[in-house]
PDB file of C-alpha atoms in Angstrom:
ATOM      1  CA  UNK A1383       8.424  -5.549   5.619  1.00  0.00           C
ATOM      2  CA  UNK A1384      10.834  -6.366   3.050  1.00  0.00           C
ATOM      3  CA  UNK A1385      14.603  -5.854   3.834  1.00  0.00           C
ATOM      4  CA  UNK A1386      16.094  -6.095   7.377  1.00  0.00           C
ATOM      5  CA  UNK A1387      19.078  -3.930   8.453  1.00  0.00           C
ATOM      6  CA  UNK A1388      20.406  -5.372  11.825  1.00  0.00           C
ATOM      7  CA  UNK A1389      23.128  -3.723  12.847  1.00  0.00           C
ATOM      8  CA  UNK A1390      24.642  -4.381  16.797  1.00  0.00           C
ATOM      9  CA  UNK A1391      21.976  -1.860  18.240  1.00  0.00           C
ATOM     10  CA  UNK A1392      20.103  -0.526  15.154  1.00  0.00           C
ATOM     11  CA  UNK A1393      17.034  -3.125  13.261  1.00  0.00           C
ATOM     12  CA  UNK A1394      15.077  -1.844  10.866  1.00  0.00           C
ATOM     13  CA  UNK A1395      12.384  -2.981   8.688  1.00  0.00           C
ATOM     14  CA  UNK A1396      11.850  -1.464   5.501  1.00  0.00           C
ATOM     15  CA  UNK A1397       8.285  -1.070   4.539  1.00  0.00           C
ATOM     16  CA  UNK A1398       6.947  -1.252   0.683  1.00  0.00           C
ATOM     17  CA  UNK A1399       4.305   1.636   0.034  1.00  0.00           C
ATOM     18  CA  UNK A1400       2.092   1.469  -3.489  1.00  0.00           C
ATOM     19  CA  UNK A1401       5.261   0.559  -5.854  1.00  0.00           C
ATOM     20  CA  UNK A1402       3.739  -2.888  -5.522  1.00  0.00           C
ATOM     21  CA  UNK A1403       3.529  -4.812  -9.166  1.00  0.00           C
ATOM     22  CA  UNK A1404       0.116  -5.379  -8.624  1.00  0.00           C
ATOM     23  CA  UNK A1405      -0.319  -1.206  -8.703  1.00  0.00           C
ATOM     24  CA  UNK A1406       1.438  -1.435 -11.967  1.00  0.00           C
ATOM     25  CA  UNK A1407      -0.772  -3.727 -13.329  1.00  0.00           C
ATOM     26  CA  UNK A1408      -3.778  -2.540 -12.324  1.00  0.00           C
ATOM     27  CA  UNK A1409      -2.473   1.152 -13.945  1.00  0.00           C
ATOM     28  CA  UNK A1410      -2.109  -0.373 -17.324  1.00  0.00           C
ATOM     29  CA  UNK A1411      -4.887  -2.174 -17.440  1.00  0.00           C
ATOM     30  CA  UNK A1412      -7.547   0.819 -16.349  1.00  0.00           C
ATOM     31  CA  UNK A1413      -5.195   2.739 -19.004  1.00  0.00           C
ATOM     32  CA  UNK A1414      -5.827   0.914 -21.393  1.00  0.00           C
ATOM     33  CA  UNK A1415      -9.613   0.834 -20.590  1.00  0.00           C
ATOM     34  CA  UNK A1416      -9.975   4.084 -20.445  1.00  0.00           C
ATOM     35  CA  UNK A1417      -8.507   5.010 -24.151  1.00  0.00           C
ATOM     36  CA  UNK A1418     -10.951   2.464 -25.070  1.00  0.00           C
ATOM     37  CA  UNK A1419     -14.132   3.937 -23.971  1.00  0.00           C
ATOM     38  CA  UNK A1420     -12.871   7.713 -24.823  1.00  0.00           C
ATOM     39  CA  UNK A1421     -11.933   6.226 -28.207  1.00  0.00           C
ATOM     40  CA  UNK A1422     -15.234   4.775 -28.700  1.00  0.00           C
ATOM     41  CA  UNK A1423     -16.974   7.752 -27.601  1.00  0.00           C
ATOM     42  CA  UNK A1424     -14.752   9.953 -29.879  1.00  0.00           C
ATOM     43  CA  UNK A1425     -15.649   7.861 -32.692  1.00  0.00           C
ATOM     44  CA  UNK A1426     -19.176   8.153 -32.140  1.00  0.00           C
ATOM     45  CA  UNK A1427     -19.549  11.595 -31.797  1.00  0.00           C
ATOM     46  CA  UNK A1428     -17.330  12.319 -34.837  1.00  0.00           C
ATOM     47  CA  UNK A1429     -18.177   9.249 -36.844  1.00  0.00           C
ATOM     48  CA  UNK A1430     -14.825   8.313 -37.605  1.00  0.00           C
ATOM     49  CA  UNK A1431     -13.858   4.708 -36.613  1.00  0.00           C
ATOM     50  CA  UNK A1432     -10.567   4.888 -33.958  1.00  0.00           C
ATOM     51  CA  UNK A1433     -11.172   1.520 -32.977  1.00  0.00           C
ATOM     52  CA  UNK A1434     -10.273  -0.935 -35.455  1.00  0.00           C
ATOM     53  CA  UNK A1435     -11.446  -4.149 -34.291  1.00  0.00           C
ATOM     54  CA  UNK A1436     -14.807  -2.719 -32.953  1.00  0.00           C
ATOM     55  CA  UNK A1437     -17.656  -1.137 -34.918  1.00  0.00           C
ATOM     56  CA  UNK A1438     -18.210   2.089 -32.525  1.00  0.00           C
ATOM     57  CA  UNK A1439     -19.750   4.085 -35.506  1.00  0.00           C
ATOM     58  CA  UNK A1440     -23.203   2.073 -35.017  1.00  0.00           C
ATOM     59  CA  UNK A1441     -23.151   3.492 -31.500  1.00  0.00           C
ATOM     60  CA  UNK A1442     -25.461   6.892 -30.821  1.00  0.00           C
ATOM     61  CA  UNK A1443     -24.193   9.695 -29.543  1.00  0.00           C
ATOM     62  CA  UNK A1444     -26.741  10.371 -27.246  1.00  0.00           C
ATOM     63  CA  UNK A1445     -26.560   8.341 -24.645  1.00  0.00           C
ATOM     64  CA  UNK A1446     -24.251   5.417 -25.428  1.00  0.00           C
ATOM     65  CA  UNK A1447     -21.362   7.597 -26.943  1.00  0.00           C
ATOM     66  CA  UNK A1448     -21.344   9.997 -24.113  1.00  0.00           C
ATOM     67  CA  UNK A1449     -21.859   7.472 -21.396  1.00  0.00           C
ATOM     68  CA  UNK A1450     -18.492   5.687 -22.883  1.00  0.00           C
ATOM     69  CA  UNK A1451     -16.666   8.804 -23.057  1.00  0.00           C
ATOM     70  CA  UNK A1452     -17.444   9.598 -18.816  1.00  0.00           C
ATOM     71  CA  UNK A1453     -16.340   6.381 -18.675  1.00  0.00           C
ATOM     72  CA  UNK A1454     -13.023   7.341 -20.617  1.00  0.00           C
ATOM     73  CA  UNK A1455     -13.184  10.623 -18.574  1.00  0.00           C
ATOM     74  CA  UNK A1456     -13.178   8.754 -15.268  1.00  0.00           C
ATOM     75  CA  UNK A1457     -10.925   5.743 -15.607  1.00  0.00           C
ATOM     76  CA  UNK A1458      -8.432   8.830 -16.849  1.00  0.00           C
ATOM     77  CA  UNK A1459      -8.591  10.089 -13.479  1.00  0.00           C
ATOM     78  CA  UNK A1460      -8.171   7.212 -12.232  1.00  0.00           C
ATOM     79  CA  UNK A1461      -5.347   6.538 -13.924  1.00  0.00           C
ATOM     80  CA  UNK A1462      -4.027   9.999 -13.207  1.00  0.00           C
ATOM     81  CA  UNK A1463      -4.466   9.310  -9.544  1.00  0.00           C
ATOM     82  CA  UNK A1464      -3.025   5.761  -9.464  1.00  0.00           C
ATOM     83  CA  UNK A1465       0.573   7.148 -11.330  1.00  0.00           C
ATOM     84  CA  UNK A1466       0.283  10.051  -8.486  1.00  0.00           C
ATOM     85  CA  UNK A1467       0.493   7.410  -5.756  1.00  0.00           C
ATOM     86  CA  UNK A1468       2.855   5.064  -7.424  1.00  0.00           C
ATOM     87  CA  UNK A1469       5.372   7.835  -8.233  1.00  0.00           C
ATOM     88  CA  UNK A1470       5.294   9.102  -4.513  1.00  0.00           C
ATOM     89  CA  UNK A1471       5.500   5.759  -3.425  1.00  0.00           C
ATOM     90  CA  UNK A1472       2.257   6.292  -1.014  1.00  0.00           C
ATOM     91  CA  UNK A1473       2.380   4.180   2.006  1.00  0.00           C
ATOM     92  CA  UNK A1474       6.491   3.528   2.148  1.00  0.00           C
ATOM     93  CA  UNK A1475       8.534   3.716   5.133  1.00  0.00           C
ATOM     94  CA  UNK A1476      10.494   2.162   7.874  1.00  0.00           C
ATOM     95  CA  UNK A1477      10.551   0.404  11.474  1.00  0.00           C
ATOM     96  CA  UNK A1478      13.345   1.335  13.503  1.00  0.00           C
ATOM     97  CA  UNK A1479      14.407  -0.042  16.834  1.00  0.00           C
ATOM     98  CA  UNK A1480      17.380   1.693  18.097  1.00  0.00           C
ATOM     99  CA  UNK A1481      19.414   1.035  21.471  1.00  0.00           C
ATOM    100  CA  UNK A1482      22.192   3.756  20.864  1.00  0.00           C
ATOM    101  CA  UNK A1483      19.328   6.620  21.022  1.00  0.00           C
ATOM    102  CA  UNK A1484      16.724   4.657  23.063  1.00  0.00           C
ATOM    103  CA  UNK A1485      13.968   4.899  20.777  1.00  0.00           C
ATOM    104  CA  UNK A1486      11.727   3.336  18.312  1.00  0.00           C
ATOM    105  CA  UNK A1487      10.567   5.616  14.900  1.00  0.00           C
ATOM    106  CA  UNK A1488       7.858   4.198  12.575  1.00  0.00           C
ATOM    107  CA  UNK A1489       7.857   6.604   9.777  1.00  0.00           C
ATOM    108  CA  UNK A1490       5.322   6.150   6.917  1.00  0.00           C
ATOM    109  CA  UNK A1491       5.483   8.438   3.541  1.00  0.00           C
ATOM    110  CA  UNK A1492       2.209  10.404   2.989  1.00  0.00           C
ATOM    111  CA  UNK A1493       1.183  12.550   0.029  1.00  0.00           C
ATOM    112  CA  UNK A1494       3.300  15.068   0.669  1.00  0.00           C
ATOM    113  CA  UNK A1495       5.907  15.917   3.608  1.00  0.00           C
ATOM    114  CA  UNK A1496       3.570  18.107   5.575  1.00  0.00           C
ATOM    115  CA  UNK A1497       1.577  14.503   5.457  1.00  0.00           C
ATOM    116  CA  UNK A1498       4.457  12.089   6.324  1.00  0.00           C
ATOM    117  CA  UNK A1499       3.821  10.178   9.941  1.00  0.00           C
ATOM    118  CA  UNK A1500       6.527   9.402  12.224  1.00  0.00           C
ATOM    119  CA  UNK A1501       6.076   8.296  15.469  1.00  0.00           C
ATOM    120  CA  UNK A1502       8.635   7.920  18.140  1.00  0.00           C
ATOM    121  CA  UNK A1503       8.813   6.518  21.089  1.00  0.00           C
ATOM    122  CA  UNK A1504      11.307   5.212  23.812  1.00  0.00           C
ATOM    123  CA  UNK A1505      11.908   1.740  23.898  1.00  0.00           C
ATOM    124  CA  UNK A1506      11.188   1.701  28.013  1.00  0.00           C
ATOM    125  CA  UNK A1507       8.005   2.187  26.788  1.00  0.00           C
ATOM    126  CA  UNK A1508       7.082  -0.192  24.540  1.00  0.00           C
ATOM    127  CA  UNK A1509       5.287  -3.143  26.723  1.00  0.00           C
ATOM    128  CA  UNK A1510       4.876  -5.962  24.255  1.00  0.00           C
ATOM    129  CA  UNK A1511       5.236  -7.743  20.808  1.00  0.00           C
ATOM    130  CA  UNK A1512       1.747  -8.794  19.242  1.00  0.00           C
ATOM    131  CA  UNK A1513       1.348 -11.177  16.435  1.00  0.00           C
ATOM    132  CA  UNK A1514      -2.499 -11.437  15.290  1.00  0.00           C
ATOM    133  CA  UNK A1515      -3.184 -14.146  12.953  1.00  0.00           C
ATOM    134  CA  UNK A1516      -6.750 -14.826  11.659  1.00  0.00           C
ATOM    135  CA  UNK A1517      -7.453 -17.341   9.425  1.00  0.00           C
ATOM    136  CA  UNK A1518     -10.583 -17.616   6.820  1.00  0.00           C
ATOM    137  CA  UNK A1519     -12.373 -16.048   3.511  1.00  0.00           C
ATOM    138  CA  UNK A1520     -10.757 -12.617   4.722  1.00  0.00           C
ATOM    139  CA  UNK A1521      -7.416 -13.909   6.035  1.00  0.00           C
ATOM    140  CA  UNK A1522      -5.064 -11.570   8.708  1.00  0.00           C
ATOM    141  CA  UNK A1523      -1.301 -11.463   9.770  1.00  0.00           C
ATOM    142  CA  UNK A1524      -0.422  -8.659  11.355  1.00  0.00           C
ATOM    143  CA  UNK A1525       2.263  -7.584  13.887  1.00  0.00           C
ATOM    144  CA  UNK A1526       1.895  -4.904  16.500  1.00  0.00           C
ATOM    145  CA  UNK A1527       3.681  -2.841  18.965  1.00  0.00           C
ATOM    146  CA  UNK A1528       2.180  -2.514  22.425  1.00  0.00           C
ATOM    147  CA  UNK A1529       3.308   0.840  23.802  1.00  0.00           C
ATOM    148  CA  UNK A1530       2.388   2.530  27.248  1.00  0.00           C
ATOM    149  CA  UNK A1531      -0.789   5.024  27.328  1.00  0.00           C
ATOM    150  CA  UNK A1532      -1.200   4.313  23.086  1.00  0.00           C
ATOM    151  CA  UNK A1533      -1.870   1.318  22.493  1.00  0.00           C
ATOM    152  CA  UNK A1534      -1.218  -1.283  19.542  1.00  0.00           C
ATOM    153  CA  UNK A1535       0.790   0.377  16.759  1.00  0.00           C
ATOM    154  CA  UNK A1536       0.980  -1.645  13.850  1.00  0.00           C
ATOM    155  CA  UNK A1537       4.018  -2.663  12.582  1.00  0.00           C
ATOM    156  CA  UNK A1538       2.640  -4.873   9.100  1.00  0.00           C
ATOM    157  CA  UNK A1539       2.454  -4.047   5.680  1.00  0.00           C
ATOM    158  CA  UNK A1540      -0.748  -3.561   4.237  1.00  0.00           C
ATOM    159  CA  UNK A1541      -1.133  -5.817   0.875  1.00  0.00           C
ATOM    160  CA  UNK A1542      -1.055  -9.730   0.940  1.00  0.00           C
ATOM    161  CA  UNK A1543      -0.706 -11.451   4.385  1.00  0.00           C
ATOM    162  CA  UNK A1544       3.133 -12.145   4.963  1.00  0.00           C
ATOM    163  CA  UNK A1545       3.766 -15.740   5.344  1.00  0.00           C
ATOM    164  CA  UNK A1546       3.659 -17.385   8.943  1.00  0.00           C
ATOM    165  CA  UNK A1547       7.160 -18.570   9.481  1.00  0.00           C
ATOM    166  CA  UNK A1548       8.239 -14.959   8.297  1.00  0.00           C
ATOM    167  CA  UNK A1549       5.629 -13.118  10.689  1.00  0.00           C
ATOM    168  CA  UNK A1550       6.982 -15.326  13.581  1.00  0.00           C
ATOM    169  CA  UNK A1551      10.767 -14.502  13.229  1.00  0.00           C
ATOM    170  CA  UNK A1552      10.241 -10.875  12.755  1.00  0.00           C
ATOM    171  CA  UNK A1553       7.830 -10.864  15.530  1.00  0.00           C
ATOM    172  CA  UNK A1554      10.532 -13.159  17.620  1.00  0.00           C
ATOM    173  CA  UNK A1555      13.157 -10.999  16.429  1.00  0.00           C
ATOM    174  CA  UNK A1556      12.267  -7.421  17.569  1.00  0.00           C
ATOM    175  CA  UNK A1557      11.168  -8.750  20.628  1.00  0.00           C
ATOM    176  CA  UNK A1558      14.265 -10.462  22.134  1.00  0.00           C
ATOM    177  CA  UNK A1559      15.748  -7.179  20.682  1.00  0.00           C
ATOM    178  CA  UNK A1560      13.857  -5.092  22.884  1.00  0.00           C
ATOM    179  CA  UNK A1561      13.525  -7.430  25.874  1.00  0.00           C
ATOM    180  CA  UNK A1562      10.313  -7.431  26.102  1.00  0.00           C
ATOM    181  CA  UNK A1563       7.335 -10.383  25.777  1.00  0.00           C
ATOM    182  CA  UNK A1564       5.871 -11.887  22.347  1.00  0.00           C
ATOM    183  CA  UNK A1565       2.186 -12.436  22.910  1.00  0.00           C
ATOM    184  CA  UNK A1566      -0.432 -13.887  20.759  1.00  0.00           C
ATOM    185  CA  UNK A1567       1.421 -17.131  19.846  1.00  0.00           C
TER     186      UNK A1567
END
């Protein structure tokens, strides 16, 4: 949940999806892998040295040469697959809680727009705000949306746990908006 757009009867909470600078990252550096190892498997199959601060010409073909180069192969697709997620921005969406219409939308970006998810549901139904917070080696912060005959919807972000005081005002926040109880504090 990033930026807040609180109107008189419209909040929303923007959510980020896999544009994340750690995705970037991660891209370039399995990039950057991967033309290693099919550039060391190149050069050992043709004997031609493409790496200049390595030695890959002492390297066999058989197996080590062609071991390195699936290992070019896959971080490739890898690579291929991370770019397809970042550029559709996997994961994005919104949180909307609107009075004028009577109805909250959580819409989430999928892979393509037959895949999108948007769920909607009238605020008369929606029983309860629920903040779990779990502390520890795997830590959890996470804010959910009690609705009538479904359940806890979540309403976090999935990446690093959101910061306490932050969790607690949005969690305050969209429940005095919707009148209804904040439990789990």
């Amino acid at each position: 949940m990033v930026t807040t757009k609180s109107q008189s009867n419209v909040l929303r909470y923007d959510i980020i999806g896999s544009r994340r600078f750690s995705n970037y990252c991660f891209a370039v550096i399995v990039a950057i892998g991967a033309l290693g190892f099919s550039l060391a498997g190149l050069s050992s199959f043709l004997k031609i040295d493409l790496l200049p601060l390595s030695e890959p010409l002492q390297l066999e073909f058989l197996p080590q040469g062609l071991a390195l180069s699936f290992y070019g192969v896959a971080g490739t697709l890898l690579e291929i697959y991370l770019l397809y997620v970042i550029a559709i921005d996997y994961g994005s969406g919104y949180n909307e809680f609107d009075r004028n219409s009577g109805k909250v939308t959580i819409f989430r970006r999928g892979r393509s727009k037959n895949k999108n998810i948007e769920l909607t549901y009238k605020i008369a139904d929606v029983q309860a705000v629920r903040v779990e917070i779990r502390n520890g080696l795997n830590p959890k912060r996470a804010l959910y949306l009690r609705v009538k005959g479904k359940g806890d919807l979540p309403l976090s972000e999935v990446g690093q746990p959101i910061s306490l005081t932050l969790l607690e005002d949005r969690a305050a926040e969209i429940a005095k908006f919707l009148t209804v109880p904040l439990e789990g504090l």
